[in-house]
C-alpha cells in the first residue's frame, strides 16, 4: 500500500515544478494539496485531471479516494 | 433506451440547460451529503438550475461519467462545461468564482444557509439548506 510520502513523490515527479502536501495514514484514502505553475489558466476540472491521471487505474481500485485541492503558486 | 440513446439524452440535457446538476436524489431530497452540499451552494447563490437524479438507473451514472470523464457524483455543468464536483464547487463558491460563473448576485460566501431561502409553512428550512 502506498504511503502519503509515496503519493507525494509520484505527484511531484509527474507534474512540472509541483509541490504536494499529502495526508492519509490508511494507505487507501488520501488528501492532497498540490501546487504547480502548470495549473495556470486551466479550469479546476482540468487541474484535478492532471493529478488524477498520475494514478490512472489505481483510483477507485487500490487507492479508494483522493480529496484534492489544486493551487497555482502565488 | 439503449446506452447510446441514454448518452445522447444526457448530452442533450447538458447542452439545453445553462446550469445542470447531476446528483444523487433531488434538490428537495438529496440522497448523499456531497449532492446536498452542492445543492445548498446553488440555493445560496439563488440561481435556478436543472437537476437529474442519477439513482433510478445505474446506466445514467455510467454514461455520464463516460461522457464527462469524471468519476464521481455530483457533477455541475454550466453552459455545457463541467465545472466540477462537490469539492470544486465549494472551493469556487468560497472564492466568489462560482457566483461570477453562474451570473449570480455576489452572495456573501460566509452565509451558505441561504438567508432568503423560502421558509415553509411549518417554519422549517429545506433539508439541503440545513446541511449546507
Short mmCIF file of C-alpha atoms in Angstrom, two decimals:
data_model
loop_
_atom_site.label_atom_id
_atom_site.label_comp_id
_atom_site.label_asym_id
_atom_site.label_seq_id
_atom_site.Cartn_x
_atom_site.Cartn_y
_atom_site.Cartn_z
CA UNK A 1 0.00 0.00 0.00
CA UNK A 2 1.34 3.44 -0.85
CA UNK A 3 2.21 5.85 1.93
CA UNK A 4 1.36 9.54 1.83
CA UNK A 5 5.03 10.12 1.07
CA UNK A 6 4.86 7.77 -1.95
CA UNK A 7 1.86 9.67 -3.29
CA UNK A 8 3.62 13.00 -2.75
CA UNK A 9 6.72 11.84 -4.61
CA UNK A 10 4.74 10.49 -7.54
CA UNK A 11 2.80 13.75 -7.94
CA UNK A 12 5.95 15.83 -7.70
CA UNK A 13 7.77 13.62 -10.21
CA UNK A 14 4.90 13.74 -12.72
CA UNK A 15 3.96 17.43 -12.69
CA UNK A 16 6.35 20.24 -13.58
CA UNK A 17 7.61 22.11 -10.52
CA UNK A 18 4.81 20.72 -8.39
CA UNK A 19 4.86 20.62 -4.64
CA UNK A 20 2.41 18.39 -2.85
CA UNK A 21 1.26 18.03 0.73
CA UNK A 22 -0.33 14.64 1.19
CA UNK A 23 -2.06 13.18 4.21
CA UNK A 24 -3.58 9.77 4.68
CA UNK A 25 -2.39 7.07 7.02
CA UNK A 26 -4.56 4.13 5.96
CA UNK A 27 -2.92 3.57 2.56
CA UNK A 28 -6.20 3.88 0.61
CA UNK A 29 -7.66 7.33 1.39
CA UNK A 30 -5.56 10.40 0.79
CA UNK A 31 -5.91 14.14 0.94
CA UNK A 32 -3.59 16.12 -1.28
CA UNK A 33 -2.92 19.80 -1.75
CA UNK A 34 -0.94 20.25 -4.95
CA UNK A 35 0.66 23.50 -6.11
CA UNK A 36 2.09 23.77 -9.63
CA UNK A 37 2.62 26.55 -12.16
CA UNK A 38 1.38 24.04 -14.75
CA UNK A 39 -2.17 24.64 -13.45
CA UNK A 40 -2.19 28.28 -14.55
CA UNK A 41 -5.00 29.15 -16.91
CA UNK A 42 -6.67 25.76 -16.57
CA UNK A 43 -10.10 25.03 -15.12
CA UNK A 44 -10.29 23.25 -11.75
CA UNK A 45 -11.54 20.17 -13.54
CA UNK A 46 -8.51 20.19 -15.86
CA UNK A 47 -6.19 20.74 -12.89
CA UNK A 48 -7.70 17.84 -10.97
CA UNK A 49 -7.49 15.61 -14.03
CA UNK A 50 -3.75 16.31 -14.33
CA UNK A 51 -3.25 14.97 -10.82
CA UNK A 52 -5.76 12.12 -11.14
CA UNK A 53 -4.05 10.99 -14.35
CA UNK A 54 -0.91 10.26 -12.34
CA UNK A 55 -2.89 7.50 -10.62
CA UNK A 56 -4.95 6.35 -13.58
CA UNK A 57 -6.20 2.85 -12.99
CA UNK A 58 -5.42 2.95 -9.27
CA UNK A 59 -8.10 5.41 -8.17
CA UNK A 60 -11.20 3.54 -7.25
CA UNK A 61 -9.06 0.43 -7.04
CA UNK A 62 -6.02 0.20 -4.77
CA UNK A 63 -6.41 3.89 -3.91
CA UNK A 64 -10.02 4.30 -2.81
CA UNK A 65 -10.22 8.05 -2.82
CA UNK A 66 -8.17 11.19 -3.01
CA UNK A 67 -9.57 14.51 -1.85
CA UNK A 68 -7.79 17.09 -3.93
CA UNK A 69 -7.08 20.79 -3.77
CA UNK A 70 -5.07 22.36 -6.58
CA UNK A 71 -3.34 25.73 -6.50
CA UNK A 72 -1.09 27.82 -8.66
CA UNK A 73 1.91 29.39 -6.89
CA UNK A 74 1.04 32.91 -5.75
CA UNK B 1 -33.48 3.06 -24.02
CA UNK B 2 -30.10 1.85 -25.28
CA UNK B 3 -26.82 3.07 -23.79
CA UNK B 4 -26.25 5.23 -26.85
CA UNK B 5 -29.68 6.83 -26.64
CA UNK B 6 -29.09 7.44 -22.97
CA UNK B 7 -25.76 9.10 -23.64
CA UNK B 8 -27.35 11.30 -26.31
CA UNK B 9 -30.12 12.27 -23.90
CA UNK B 10 -27.56 13.22 -21.23
CA UNK B 11 -25.53 15.17 -23.76
CA UNK B 12 -28.67 17.00 -24.88
CA UNK B 13 -29.64 17.84 -21.30
CA UNK B 14 -26.17 19.33 -20.74
CA UNK B 15 -26.45 21.42 -23.92
CA UNK B 16 -30.03 22.52 -23.38
CA UNK B 17 -29.73 23.68 -19.78
CA UNK B 18 -27.48 26.59 -18.91
CA UNK B 19 -26.92 25.15 -15.43
CA UNK B 20 -27.49 21.48 -14.75
CA UNK B 21 -26.59 19.34 -11.77
CA UNK B 22 -26.35 15.56 -11.92
CA UNK B 23 -26.85 14.37 -8.38
CA UNK B 24 -27.98 11.57 -6.11
CA UNK B 25 -31.57 12.31 -5.20
CA UNK B 26 -33.37 15.57 -5.87
CA UNK B 27 -32.74 19.14 -4.68
CA UNK B 28 -35.73 18.68 -2.36
CA UNK B 29 -34.46 15.32 -1.14
CA UNK B 30 -30.73 14.80 -1.76
CA UNK B 31 -29.62 11.22 -1.16
CA UNK B 32 -25.97 11.97 -0.43
CA UNK B 33 -24.11 14.59 1.60
CA UNK B 34 -21.97 15.70 -1.35
CA UNK B 35 -25.03 16.24 -3.53
CA UNK B 36 -26.77 18.03 -0.64
CA UNK B 37 -23.86 20.42 -0.15
CA UNK B 38 -23.71 21.22 -3.84
CA UNK B 39 -27.45 21.93 -3.96
CA UNK B 40 -27.03 24.12 -0.86
CA UNK B 41 -24.42 26.22 -2.66
CA UNK B 42 -26.65 26.69 -5.71
CA UNK B 43 -29.53 27.72 -3.48
CA UNK B 44 -27.31 30.10 -1.55
CA UNK B 45 -26.40 31.72 -4.87
CA UNK B 46 -30.12 31.91 -5.61
CA UNK B 47 -29.79 30.70 -9.20
CA UNK B 48 -32.18 28.31 -10.86
CA UNK B 49 -30.74 25.08 -12.20
CA UNK B 50 -31.90 21.87 -13.78
CA UNK B 51 -31.16 18.66 -11.94
CA UNK B 52 -31.04 15.00 -12.83
CA UNK B 53 -31.26 12.23 -10.26
CA UNK B 54 -28.79 9.56 -11.36
CA UNK B 55 -30.01 6.91 -8.91
CA UNK B 56 -33.05 5.46 -10.71
CA UNK B 57 -30.94 3.78 -13.41
CA UNK B 58 -27.26 2.84 -12.84
CA UNK B 59 -26.61 3.36 -16.55
CA UNK B 60 -27.15 7.12 -16.16
CA UNK B 61 -24.07 7.41 -13.98
CA UNK B 62 -22.11 5.07 -16.21
CA UNK B 63 -22.89 7.03 -19.37
CA UNK B 64 -22.47 10.41 -17.67
CA UNK B 65 -19.01 9.52 -16.41
CA UNK B 66 -18.05 8.11 -19.79
CA UNK B 67 -19.13 11.38 -21.37
CA UNK B 68 -17.60 13.76 -18.83
CA UNK B 69 -14.53 11.66 -17.98
CA UNK B 70 -15.23 12.47 -14.36
CA UNK B 71 -15.71 9.59 -11.93
CA UNK B 72 -17.77 10.98 -9.08
CA UNK B 73 -21.24 12.42 -8.43
CA UNK B 74 -22.38 15.21 -8.19
CA UNK B 75 -21.33 16.89 -11.43
CA UNK B 76 -22.21 20.50 -12.13
CA UNK B 77 -22.26 21.77 -15.71
CA UNK B 78 -22.51 25.43 -16.68
CA UNK B 79 -23.05 26.32 -20.34
CA UNK B 80 -22.08 22.84 -21.48
CA UNK B 81 -18.87 22.63 -19.49
CA UNK B 82 -18.11 20.51 -16.44
CA UNK B 83 -17.36 22.84 -13.54
CA UNK B 84 -16.67 20.07 -11.08
CA UNK B 85 -17.95 18.02 -8.18
CA UNK B 86 -18.68 18.99 -4.60
CA UNK B 87 -15.12 19.98 -3.59
CA UNK B 88 -14.52 22.19 -6.61
CA UNK B 89 -17.97 23.76 -6.36
CA UNK B 90 -17.43 24.55 -2.66
CA UNK B 91 -13.99 26.00 -3.31
CA UNK B 92 -15.23 28.16 -6.19
CA UNK B 93 -18.21 29.27 -4.13
CA UNK B 94 -16.00 30.37 -1.27
CA UNK B 95 -13.65 32.26 -3.59
CA UNK B 96 -16.56 34.00 -5.30
CA UNK B 97 -15.66 32.48 -8.69
CA UNK B 98 -18.82 30.43 -8.88
CA UNK B 99 -21.09 33.45 -8.42
CA UNK B 100 -19.31 35.08 -11.36
CA UNK B 101 -19.59 31.97 -13.47
CA UNK B 102 -23.32 31.49 -12.95
CA UNK B 103 -24.05 35.20 -13.04
CA UNK B 104 -25.40 35.33 -9.50
CA UNK B 105 -25.54 38.48 -7.45
CA UNK B 106 -22.48 38.44 -5.22
CA UNK B 107 -23.80 36.37 -2.35
CA UNK B 108 -21.89 36.55 0.89
CA UNK B 109 -19.74 33.39 0.88
CA UNK B 110 -19.95 33.19 4.66
CA UNK B 111 -23.71 32.57 4.55
CA UNK B 112 -24.35 29.27 2.77
CA UNK B 113 -27.53 28.93 4.82
CA UNK B 114 -29.26 30.90 2.08
CA UNK B 115 -30.79 33.67 4.18
CA UNK B 116 -33.53 34.32 1.67
CA UNK B 117 -34.44 30.66 1.24
CA UNK B 118 -38.17 30.14 1.29
CA UNK B 119 -39.41 29.32 4.74
CA UNK B 120 -42.06 26.64 4.69
CA UNK B 121 -45.44 26.94 6.38
CA UNK B 122 -44.11 24.98 9.29
CA UNK B 123 -41.14 27.33 9.53
CA UNK B 124 -38.56 24.69 8.61
CA UNK B 125 -35.89 25.27 6.01
CA UNK B 126 -35.41 22.77 3.22
CA UNK B 127 -33.15 19.86 4.30
CA UNK B 128 -30.44 20.75 1.80
CA UNK B 129 -30.17 24.21 3.32
CA UNK B 130 -29.70 22.80 6.77
CA UNK B 131 -26.95 20.52 5.52
CA UNK B 132 -25.13 23.22 3.63
#
